[in-house]
Amino acid sequence: MSRIDSRLAPLLEHPALWRGRSAARVPVLGTGFGVLDESLPGGGWPSAGIVEILTAARGIGELRLLVPLLAALTHTLPARWSVLVAPPFEPFPPALVAHGIALESLLVVRTTTPLWAVELALRSGSCAAVLAWVERARPRHLRRLQLAAEQGRTLGFLLRLESALKESSPASLRILLEPTRDGARLKLIKSRGGARGAVNVSWSVHGDG
Amino acid sequence: MAEPVPRRPLARPAAAGQLDLLPPPVGSRTVPAVPVVPAVAATAGTAAGARELWLAAYLPGLAFEALQDEFASTGPRAVLEGTERSLQVLLVDEAARCLGIRPGLSLVAALALSTELETRVREPARERAWLERAAELAFRYSSRVSLEPPDGLLLEIRGSVRLFGGLEALCRGFEAECRASRLHPVCAVAPSPLAALAGARAGRALRVTSLGRLAGALAPLPLAALRWDEDTLGRLASIGVRTLGEVLRLPRAGFARRFGAPRLALLDELAGRRAAVRRGFQPAERFRGRCEPDYELESLEAVLAALEPLLTDLEHFLETRQRGVTLLRCHLRHRDRPPTSCLLRLARPEARAARFADLLRERLGTLTLPAPVRRCELRTGALLARPLANRVLWGAGERGGEGASEEGFALIEQLRARLGRDGVYALGLHADHRPECMVHPLEPPTGGAAAASAALAAAALPWSATRRPLWLLAAPQALRERHGLPVHDGALELVRGPERIESGWWDGTDIERDYYVACDARRAWLWIFRERAAPHRWFLHGFFG
């Protein structure tokens, strides 16, 4: 049995092959949280595409969840921008630096029409990740962003409010984030080729750890 | 070098009286191969001259071409010259020529031949501007360009011949480029600048590359190509000298006595026996272009379409200098409103017309035109050295592909074109203890220097910076109080603190605060502070989320 498995394994890894729960291997980026990596298809964030993260309010952990990813991306060579589009407050540089993020690869875009900027950034191919705080987005807008992300090989995070839960979305991954005492509880609402369910990730909330 | 002109007679002098005995030269082949240049004439000037090769471009129709945008019709047109009392036809177009209108006719006679004739008086200032335009074009072919006003250009092309694939290809390329700019030059090439110019003015496409062949090629050219005054030409004609070959064969001493040493020096320059010094053309340091369409431009698309040729000119202007600009000003003038202007700033020097057009589209898209546009003007800031574009095997984002380089700056420029300069920024860290003073928007870094400074800043953080929130409010938000404790969506639980921050007494924005980490009912982690001074109010300053 194990011999067959070992011979099958390379065939099963073919990118054109899609198998229910264990998705074909696509390049992924580590989330920095072991438990989350295990439950995501491929073992991490997809390296290109759109991921939606929904929260009840702004600034309750959505950026903290992505900080390890940003820290890794901003130190990757060749350098590509990581872009924050329409963040709800001012990102505070001391904390970002303390979490290992290289500020010189980070751009902040202030705009009242975030979708346009997001699409531009995703499509340009010069960004590794685009984090966008978006209020309203229609499914067809999201589809456009999805295409742009694939074209530019960029990972886009749409950070939206819980109210968007009812709308359909073409994103391959949708996560509902609820803060807990020592981290967050992540509900995988939609996870193409991955497990559904919820995981608890923990982090040092206010710098004690 | 100060006295290079050999004053002694030529080795085989041809006396003026003997001229009639010689067979008149009909073509270059009938002229003896080495008739003029004697061995003694090989001065330093000649040696220097042999290494140079000059292309002369003569623009016979410049007076007409400089005014071609001014004519309203495409019918019979003529350019006039002279005082108001006695205007004469100087140049005509094909339609006028068919009607029998010839240069030299008086205006009255010309109008008698055709009442539809559209006329303009020549404008030397415009001609000069167009000549300089041609000189700009010529800069692609040589770095040594000099103007020969009113209607000629000289380029030293010895070093460029191979690069452009041979003499013929170079000449054809230059002519084609001029024609694209609606100029029609006659080009001639010779080792001495005057010879090339004489050839071009005579309408001969000379291609002489060696001094040995020069005299033979010059011989059949008419003397008028030298543009000497009528008096001199008349006197020369009276002794039977009508071509360059004939004048070059005159005895030197006699010629100098009759016509003066300066003219002899000119002849030596012509034959390449004496080095000629030319004043180089200094191209403009900034680009200024404008267009005035015949009709008013109402829509943005129309304005962009009108700007397109200007941008192409700009690209060419920058290409020939291998420069780029980071500042581009566009003025749109209206009939009776103040002009609309927009300023384009680029993250790094740029020269491509398509890129400028993209950015202008974004930038102009944010403007509303108060009135139709009558005139568009384009100006640049200082020219800057431009890094040459790299071609890479991998696309952006692929392995080994260049990331935040070319496309990265293009992205910033495009975002800024619409969102304004402050719409896109990088985060900087300022060494200060006051939270609001640590945030410091920066220009997006363009190189390693910024990276190094940011790394230094990180190393110099004075305290455990993980105790700082990820988010800061732009301005602290006052919190309500209940029983002396702050409230934000319900009672707040103070988790850690206080951490006292007192600083800034020296610049008038001093703070005295006790910071706490608090947790609200929704499990959001807040960074709040209490003022030490009365009335001890509570404020929300950040989120740890």
Short mmCIF file of N, CA and C in Angstrom, two decimals, chain A residues 65-203:
data_model
loop_
_atom_site.label_atom_id
_atom_site.label_comp_id
_atom_site.label_asym_id
_atom_site.label_seq_id
_atom_site.Cartn_x
_atom_site.Cartn_y
_atom_site.Cartn_z
N LEU A 65 -3.46 39.36 12.29
CA LEU A 65 -3.44 38.05 11.65
C LEU A 65 -2.46 38.04 10.48
N LEU A 66 -2.35 39.16 9.79
CA LEU A 66 -1.54 39.20 8.57
C LEU A 66 -0.12 39.70 8.81
N VAL A 67 0.16 40.11 10.06
CA VAL A 67 1.48 40.66 10.34
C VAL A 67 2.62 39.67 10.04
N PRO A 68 2.50 38.39 10.44
CA PRO A 68 3.61 37.46 10.11
C PRO A 68 3.82 37.34 8.60
N LEU A 69 2.73 37.35 7.84
CA LEU A 69 2.86 37.26 6.39
C LEU A 69 3.59 38.49 5.86
N LEU A 70 3.18 39.66 6.32
CA LEU A 70 3.82 40.90 5.86
C LEU A 70 5.30 40.90 6.24
N ALA A 71 5.59 40.43 7.45
CA ALA A 71 6.99 40.41 7.88
C ALA A 71 7.81 39.54 6.93
N ALA A 72 7.23 38.40 6.53
CA ALA A 72 7.97 37.52 5.62
C ALA A 72 8.08 38.15 4.24
N LEU A 73 6.98 38.70 3.74
CA LEU A 73 6.98 39.23 2.37
C LEU A 73 7.89 40.43 2.22
N THR A 74 7.91 41.30 3.25
CA THR A 74 8.71 42.50 3.09
C THR A 74 10.20 42.21 3.16
N HIS A 75 10.55 41.00 3.58
CA HIS A 75 11.97 40.66 3.59
C HIS A 75 12.33 39.74 2.43
N THR A 76 11.36 39.40 1.57
CA THR A 76 11.64 38.51 0.46
C THR A 76 12.28 39.29 -0.67
N LEU A 77 13.23 38.68 -1.32
CA LEU A 77 13.85 39.29 -2.50
C LEU A 77 13.45 38.49 -3.74
N PRO A 78 13.25 39.10 -4.88
CA PRO A 78 13.29 40.54 -5.11
C PRO A 78 12.14 41.25 -4.43
N ALA A 79 12.42 42.45 -3.97
CA ALA A 79 11.45 43.18 -3.18
C ALA A 79 10.24 43.56 -4.02
N ARG A 80 9.06 43.29 -3.50
CA ARG A 80 7.82 43.79 -4.11
C ARG A 80 7.08 44.53 -3.01
N TRP A 81 6.25 45.45 -3.42
CA TRP A 81 5.54 46.24 -2.43
C TRP A 81 4.52 45.39 -1.69
N SER A 82 4.29 45.72 -0.45
CA SER A 82 3.08 45.30 0.24
C SER A 82 2.28 46.58 0.45
N VAL A 83 1.04 46.54 0.04
CA VAL A 83 0.27 47.79 -0.02
C VAL A 83 -0.91 47.72 0.94
N LEU A 84 -1.09 48.76 1.72
CA LEU A 84 -2.27 48.89 2.56
C LEU A 84 -3.18 49.93 1.90
N VAL A 85 -4.32 49.49 1.43
CA VAL A 85 -5.22 50.42 0.76
C VAL A 85 -6.34 50.82 1.71
N ALA A 86 -6.51 52.09 1.88
CA ALA A 86 -7.57 52.66 2.71
C ALA A 86 -7.64 52.03 4.10
N PRO A 87 -6.53 52.01 4.84
CA PRO A 87 -6.60 51.47 6.21
C PRO A 87 -7.49 52.36 7.06
N PRO A 88 -8.21 51.77 8.03
CA PRO A 88 -9.19 52.54 8.82
C PRO A 88 -8.53 53.55 9.75
N PHE A 89 -7.32 53.25 10.24
CA PHE A 89 -6.60 54.18 11.11
C PHE A 89 -5.18 54.29 10.57
N GLU A 90 -4.34 55.01 11.32
CA GLU A 90 -2.94 55.10 10.91
C GLU A 90 -2.19 53.84 11.33
N PRO A 91 -1.56 53.15 10.41
CA PRO A 91 -0.70 52.05 10.85
C PRO A 91 0.46 52.64 11.66
N PHE A 92 0.76 52.02 12.78
CA PHE A 92 1.73 52.62 13.70
C PHE A 92 3.10 51.97 13.50
N PRO A 93 4.04 52.73 12.92
CA PRO A 93 5.31 52.12 12.51
C PRO A 93 6.07 51.39 13.61
N PRO A 94 6.15 51.92 14.85
CA PRO A 94 6.96 51.20 15.84
C PRO A 94 6.51 49.76 16.03
N ALA A 95 5.19 49.56 16.06
CA ALA A 95 4.70 48.21 16.26
C ALA A 95 4.99 47.34 15.04
N LEU A 96 4.86 47.93 13.86
CA LEU A 96 5.12 47.15 12.64
C LEU A 96 6.57 46.71 12.62
N VAL A 97 7.47 47.63 12.96
CA VAL A 97 8.89 47.29 12.97
C VAL A 97 9.16 46.23 14.02
N ALA A 98 8.53 46.38 15.17
CA ALA A 98 8.76 45.41 16.24
C ALA A 98 8.29 44.02 15.83
N HIS A 99 7.31 43.94 14.95
CA HIS A 99 6.86 42.64 14.47
C HIS A 99 7.67 42.15 13.28
N GLY A 100 8.72 42.87 12.94
CA GLY A 100 9.64 42.38 11.90
C GLY A 100 9.27 42.82 10.50
N ILE A 101 8.39 43.77 10.36
CA ILE A 101 8.03 44.23 9.02
C ILE A 101 9.03 45.28 8.57
N ALA A 102 9.53 45.12 7.34
CA ALA A 102 10.46 46.11 6.79
C ALA A 102 9.64 47.24 6.18
N LEU A 103 9.73 48.40 6.77
CA LEU A 103 8.87 49.52 6.35
C LEU A 103 9.13 49.95 4.92
N GLU A 104 10.35 49.72 4.42
CA GLU A 104 10.67 50.26 3.09
C GLU A 104 9.94 49.52 1.97
N SER A 105 9.34 48.39 2.27
CA SER A 105 8.57 47.71 1.22
C SER A 105 7.07 47.91 1.42
N LEU A 106 6.72 48.77 2.34
CA LEU A 106 5.30 48.94 2.67
C LEU A 106 4.81 50.28 2.13
N LEU A 107 3.69 50.23 1.44
CA LEU A 107 3.09 51.47 0.93
C LEU A 107 1.71 51.64 1.55
N VAL A 108 1.34 52.86 1.79
CA VAL A 108 -0.01 53.14 2.26
C VAL A 108 -0.71 53.97 1.19
N VAL A 109 -1.89 53.58 0.82
CA VAL A 109 -2.66 54.32 -0.18
C VAL A 109 -3.92 54.82 0.48
N ARG A 110 -4.11 56.13 0.44
CA ARG A 110 -5.31 56.74 1.02
C ARG A 110 -6.24 57.11 -0.11
N THR A 111 -7.41 56.54 -0.12
CA THR A 111 -8.32 56.85 -1.21
C THR A 111 -9.75 56.62 -0.78
N THR A 112 -10.65 57.31 -1.43
CA THR A 112 -12.07 57.07 -1.16
C THR A 112 -12.64 56.05 -2.15
N THR A 113 -11.86 55.71 -3.17
CA THR A 113 -12.31 54.70 -4.13
C THR A 113 -11.31 53.54 -4.11
N PRO A 114 -11.36 52.76 -3.02
CA PRO A 114 -10.31 51.75 -2.86
C PRO A 114 -10.29 50.69 -3.97
N LEU A 115 -11.45 50.36 -4.53
CA LEU A 115 -11.46 49.24 -5.48
C LEU A 115 -10.57 49.52 -6.68
N TRP A 116 -10.60 50.77 -7.15
CA TRP A 116 -9.78 51.12 -8.30
C TRP A 116 -8.29 50.92 -7.97
N ALA A 117 -7.91 51.43 -6.80
CA ALA A 117 -6.50 51.32 -6.40
C ALA A 117 -6.11 49.86 -6.19
N VAL A 118 -7.03 49.09 -5.63
CA VAL A 118 -6.73 47.68 -5.38
C VAL A 118 -6.51 46.96 -6.70
N GLU A 119 -7.39 47.22 -7.65
CA GLU A 119 -7.25 46.52 -8.93
C GLU A 119 -5.93 46.89 -9.59
N LEU A 120 -5.61 48.17 -9.55
CA LEU A 120 -4.36 48.64 -10.17
C LEU A 120 -3.17 47.95 -9.52
N ALA A 121 -3.18 47.91 -8.19
CA ALA A 121 -2.05 47.33 -7.47
C ALA A 121 -1.95 45.83 -7.74
N LEU A 122 -3.10 45.16 -7.76
CA LEU A 122 -3.09 43.72 -7.99
C LEU A 122 -2.58 43.40 -9.39
N ARG A 123 -3.02 44.20 -10.35
CA ARG A 123 -2.71 43.89 -11.74
C ARG A 123 -1.25 44.23 -12.09
N SER A 124 -0.70 45.22 -11.37
CA SER A 124 0.61 45.74 -11.79
C SER A 124 1.72 44.70 -11.69
N GLY A 125 1.55 43.70 -10.82
CA GLY A 125 2.59 42.69 -10.71
C GLY A 125 3.76 43.14 -9.86
N SER A 126 3.70 44.35 -9.33
CA SER A 126 4.83 44.83 -8.54
C SER A 126 4.54 44.72 -7.05
N CYS A 127 3.42 44.10 -6.71
CA CYS A 127 3.06 43.98 -5.30
C CYS A 127 3.04 42.51 -4.90
N ALA A 128 3.50 42.23 -3.71
CA ALA A 128 3.43 40.87 -3.19
C ALA A 128 2.07 40.65 -2.54
N ALA A 129 1.61 41.64 -1.81
CA ALA A 129 0.32 41.52 -1.14
C ALA A 129 -0.36 42.87 -1.10
N VAL A 130 -1.66 42.84 -1.24
CA VAL A 130 -2.45 44.07 -1.15
C VAL A 130 -3.51 43.85 -0.08
N LEU A 131 -3.49 44.69 0.93
CA LEU A 131 -4.49 44.61 1.99
C LEU A 131 -5.44 45.78 1.81
N ALA A 132 -6.71 45.47 1.63
CA ALA A 132 -7.63 46.57 1.34
C ALA A 132 -8.81 46.52 2.29
N TRP A 133 -9.07 47.64 2.92
CA TRP A 133 -10.25 47.78 3.78
C TRP A 133 -11.37 48.32 2.92
N VAL A 134 -12.29 47.46 2.59
CA VAL A 134 -13.31 47.79 1.61
C VAL A 134 -14.66 47.77 2.28
N GLU A 135 -15.48 48.79 2.05
CA GLU A 135 -16.81 48.82 2.65
C GLU A 135 -17.80 48.03 1.79
N ARG A 136 -17.94 48.49 0.57
CA ARG A 136 -18.93 47.87 -0.30
C ARG A 136 -18.24 47.34 -1.54
N ALA A 137 -18.56 46.12 -1.89
CA ALA A 137 -18.01 45.58 -3.13
C ALA A 137 -19.02 44.58 -3.68
N ARG A 138 -19.36 44.74 -4.94
CA ARG A 138 -20.30 43.81 -5.54
C ARG A 138 -19.55 42.59 -6.05
N PRO A 139 -20.27 41.46 -6.18
CA PRO A 139 -19.59 40.25 -6.64
C PRO A 139 -18.84 40.45 -7.96
N ARG A 140 -19.41 41.27 -8.87
CA ARG A 140 -18.69 41.41 -10.14
C ARG A 140 -17.40 42.20 -9.96
N HIS A 141 -17.40 43.14 -9.00
CA HIS A 141 -16.15 43.84 -8.69
C HIS A 141 -15.12 42.86 -8.16
N LEU A 142 -15.60 41.96 -7.29
CA LEU A 142 -14.68 41.00 -6.69
C LEU A 142 -14.11 40.07 -7.76
N ARG A 143 -14.95 39.73 -8.72
CA ARG A 143 -14.48 38.84 -9.78
C ARG A 143 -13.36 39.53 -10.56
N ARG A 144 -13.56 40.82 -10.78
CA ARG A 144 -12.53 41.61 -11.47
C ARG A 144 -11.22 41.60 -10.69
N LEU A 145 -11.36 41.77 -9.38
CA LEU A 145 -10.16 41.78 -8.54
C LEU A 145 -9.47 40.42 -8.57
N GLN A 146 -10.30 39.37 -8.55
CA GLN A 146 -9.75 38.02 -8.60
C GLN A 146 -8.90 37.83 -9.86
N LEU A 147 -9.45 38.28 -10.99
CA LEU A 147 -8.71 38.17 -12.26
C LEU A 147 -7.43 38.99 -12.22
N ALA A 148 -7.56 40.20 -11.66
CA ALA A 148 -6.37 41.07 -11.59
C ALA A 148 -5.29 40.44 -10.73
N ALA A 149 -5.71 39.81 -9.64
CA ALA A 149 -4.74 39.19 -8.73
C ALA A 149 -4.03 38.04 -9.42
N GLU A 150 -4.80 37.27 -10.20
CA GLU A 150 -4.17 36.15 -10.89
C GLU A 150 -3.21 36.66 -11.95
N GLN A 151 -3.63 37.73 -12.61
CA GLN A 151 -2.77 38.28 -13.66
C GLN A 151 -1.47 38.84 -13.09
N GLY A 152 -1.58 39.52 -11.97
CA GLY A 152 -0.40 40.15 -11.38
C GLY A 152 0.33 39.25 -10.40
N ARG A 153 -0.15 38.00 -10.24
CA ARG A 153 0.46 37.07 -9.28
C ARG A 153 0.60 37.72 -7.92
N THR A 154 -0.48 38.24 -7.46
CA THR A 154 -0.47 38.98 -6.20
C THR A 154 -1.55 38.43 -5.30
N LEU A 155 -1.26 38.46 -4.00
CA LEU A 155 -2.24 38.01 -3.02
C LEU A 155 -2.99 39.23 -2.51
N GLY A 156 -4.30 39.21 -2.67
CA GLY A 156 -5.09 40.35 -2.21
C GLY A 156 -5.96 39.95 -1.03
N PHE A 157 -5.92 40.75 0.03
CA PHE A 157 -6.81 40.52 1.17
C PHE A 157 -7.85 41.62 1.18
N LEU A 158 -9.10 41.22 1.18
CA LEU A 158 -10.17 42.20 1.34
C LEU A 158 -10.65 42.10 2.77
N LEU A 159 -10.52 43.18 3.51
CA LEU A 159 -10.89 43.17 4.91
C LEU A 159 -12.24 43.86 5.00
N ARG A 160 -13.27 43.06 5.21
CA ARG A 160 -14.62 43.59 5.12
C ARG A 160 -15.36 43.38 6.44
N LEU A 161 -16.50 44.00 6.52
CA LEU A 161 -17.30 43.87 7.72
C LEU A 161 -18.21 42.65 7.60
N GLU A 162 -18.60 42.15 8.75
CA GLU A 162 -19.43 40.94 8.84
C GLU A 162 -20.67 41.00 7.96
N SER A 163 -21.18 42.21 7.76
CA SER A 163 -22.42 42.35 7.01
C SER A 163 -22.28 41.82 5.59
N ALA A 164 -21.03 41.70 5.10
CA ALA A 164 -20.81 41.20 3.74
C ALA A 164 -20.98 39.69 3.66
N LEU A 165 -21.22 39.07 4.82
CA LEU A 165 -21.30 37.61 4.89
C LEU A 165 -22.40 37.05 4.00
N LYS A 166 -23.49 37.83 3.88
CA LYS A 166 -24.64 37.33 3.13
C LYS A 166 -24.37 37.32 1.63
N GLU A 167 -23.50 38.23 1.19
CA GLU A 167 -23.26 38.34 -0.25
C GLU A 167 -22.42 37.17 -0.73
N SER A 168 -22.64 36.81 -1.97
CA SER A 168 -21.81 35.76 -2.54
C SER A 168 -20.48 36.38 -2.94
N SER A 169 -19.50 35.54 -3.04
CA SER A 169 -18.17 36.06 -3.34
C SER A 169 -17.38 35.05 -4.15
N PRO A 170 -16.64 35.50 -5.13
CA PRO A 170 -15.81 34.58 -5.91
C PRO A 170 -14.48 34.27 -5.24
N ALA A 171 -14.22 34.86 -4.07
CA ALA A 171 -12.93 34.63 -3.41
C ALA A 171 -12.78 33.15 -3.09
N SER A 172 -11.55 32.65 -3.19
CA SER A 172 -11.35 31.23 -2.94
C SER A 172 -11.35 30.93 -1.44
N LEU A 173 -11.16 31.97 -0.65
CA LEU A 173 -11.05 31.76 0.79
C LEU A 173 -11.78 32.90 1.49
N ARG A 174 -12.71 32.53 2.38
CA ARG A 174 -13.39 33.54 3.19
C ARG A 174 -13.27 33.14 4.64
N ILE A 175 -12.84 34.07 5.45
CA ILE A 175 -12.60 33.76 6.85
C ILE A 175 -13.33 34.79 7.70
N LEU A 176 -14.03 34.30 8.71
CA LEU A 176 -14.68 35.19 9.66
C LEU A 176 -13.81 35.24 10.90
N LEU A 177 -13.41 36.43 11.30
CA LEU A 177 -12.48 36.56 12.43
C LEU A 177 -13.22 37.12 13.63
N GLU A 178 -13.13 36.38 14.74
CA GLU A 178 -13.71 36.87 15.99
C GLU A 178 -12.61 36.94 17.02
N PRO A 179 -12.45 38.08 17.66
CA PRO A 179 -11.37 38.17 18.64
C PRO A 179 -11.68 37.33 19.87
N THR A 180 -10.65 36.74 20.44
CA THR A 180 -10.79 36.02 21.70
C THR A 180 -9.86 36.66 22.71
N ARG A 181 -9.82 36.07 23.87
CA ARG A 181 -9.02 36.67 24.94
C ARG A 181 -7.53 36.72 24.54
N ASP A 182 -7.05 35.70 23.89
CA ASP A 182 -5.62 35.67 23.59
C ASP A 182 -5.36 35.45 22.10
N GLY A 183 -6.22 35.96 21.29
CA GLY A 183 -5.97 35.79 19.86
C GLY A 183 -7.26 35.94 19.09
N ALA A 184 -7.52 34.99 18.23
CA ALA A 184 -8.74 35.10 17.45
C ALA A 184 -9.24 33.72 17.08
N ARG A 185 -10.53 33.66 16.85
CA ARG A 185 -11.14 32.43 16.38
C ARG A 185 -11.47 32.66 14.91
N LEU A 186 -10.94 31.80 14.06
CA LEU A 186 -11.12 31.98 12.62
C LEU A 186 -12.08 30.92 12.11
N LYS A 187 -13.18 31.37 11.55
CA LYS A 187 -14.13 30.44 10.95
C LYS A 187 -13.90 30.42 9.46
N LEU A 188 -13.59 29.26 8.92
CA LEU A 188 -13.39 29.16 7.47
C LEU A 188 -14.76 28.99 6.84
N ILE A 189 -15.29 30.04 6.30
CA ILE A 189 -16.63 30.00 5.73
C ILE A 189 -16.58 29.36 4.36
N LYS A 190 -15.56 29.72 3.63
CA LYS A 190 -15.40 29.15 2.29
C LYS A 190 -13.92 28.88 2.11
N SER A 191 -13.61 27.67 1.71
CA SER A 191 -12.21 27.34 1.55
C SER A 191 -12.12 26.33 0.43
N ARG A 192 -11.86 26.80 -0.74
CA ARG A 192 -11.87 25.93 -1.91
C ARG A 192 -10.78 24.86 -1.75
N GLY A 193 -11.21 23.63 -1.67
CA GLY A 193 -10.24 22.54 -1.58
C GLY A 193 -9.63 22.40 -0.20
N GLY A 194 -10.20 23.01 0.80
CA GLY A 194 -9.65 22.86 2.14
C GLY A 194 -10.74 22.46 3.11
N ALA A 195 -10.36 22.36 4.37
CA ALA A 195 -11.33 21.95 5.37
C ALA A 195 -12.17 23.14 5.79
N ARG A 196 -13.41 22.85 6.18
CA ARG A 196 -14.20 23.91 6.79
C ARG A 196 -14.06 23.78 8.29
N GLY A 197 -14.59 24.72 8.99
CA GLY A 197 -14.53 24.63 10.43
C GLY A 197 -13.91 25.87 11.01
N ALA A 198 -13.49 25.75 12.24
CA ALA A 198 -12.93 26.92 12.90
C ALA A 198 -11.61 26.55 13.56
N VAL A 199 -10.70 27.50 13.58
CA VAL A 199 -9.45 27.30 14.31
C VAL A 199 -9.23 28.49 15.23
N ASN A 200 -8.57 28.19 16.32
CA ASN A 200 -8.19 29.26 17.23
C ASN A 200 -6.71 29.55 17.04
N VAL A 201 -6.39 30.78 16.76
CA VAL A 201 -4.98 31.15 16.73
C VAL A 201 -4.75 32.08 17.90
N SER A 202 -3.56 32.02 18.42
CA SER A 202 -3.28 32.90 19.55
C SER A 202 -2.04 33.72 19.27
N TRP A 203 -2.10 34.90 19.76
CA TRP A 203 -0.94 35.78 19.64
C TRP A 203 -0.87 36.64 20.88
#
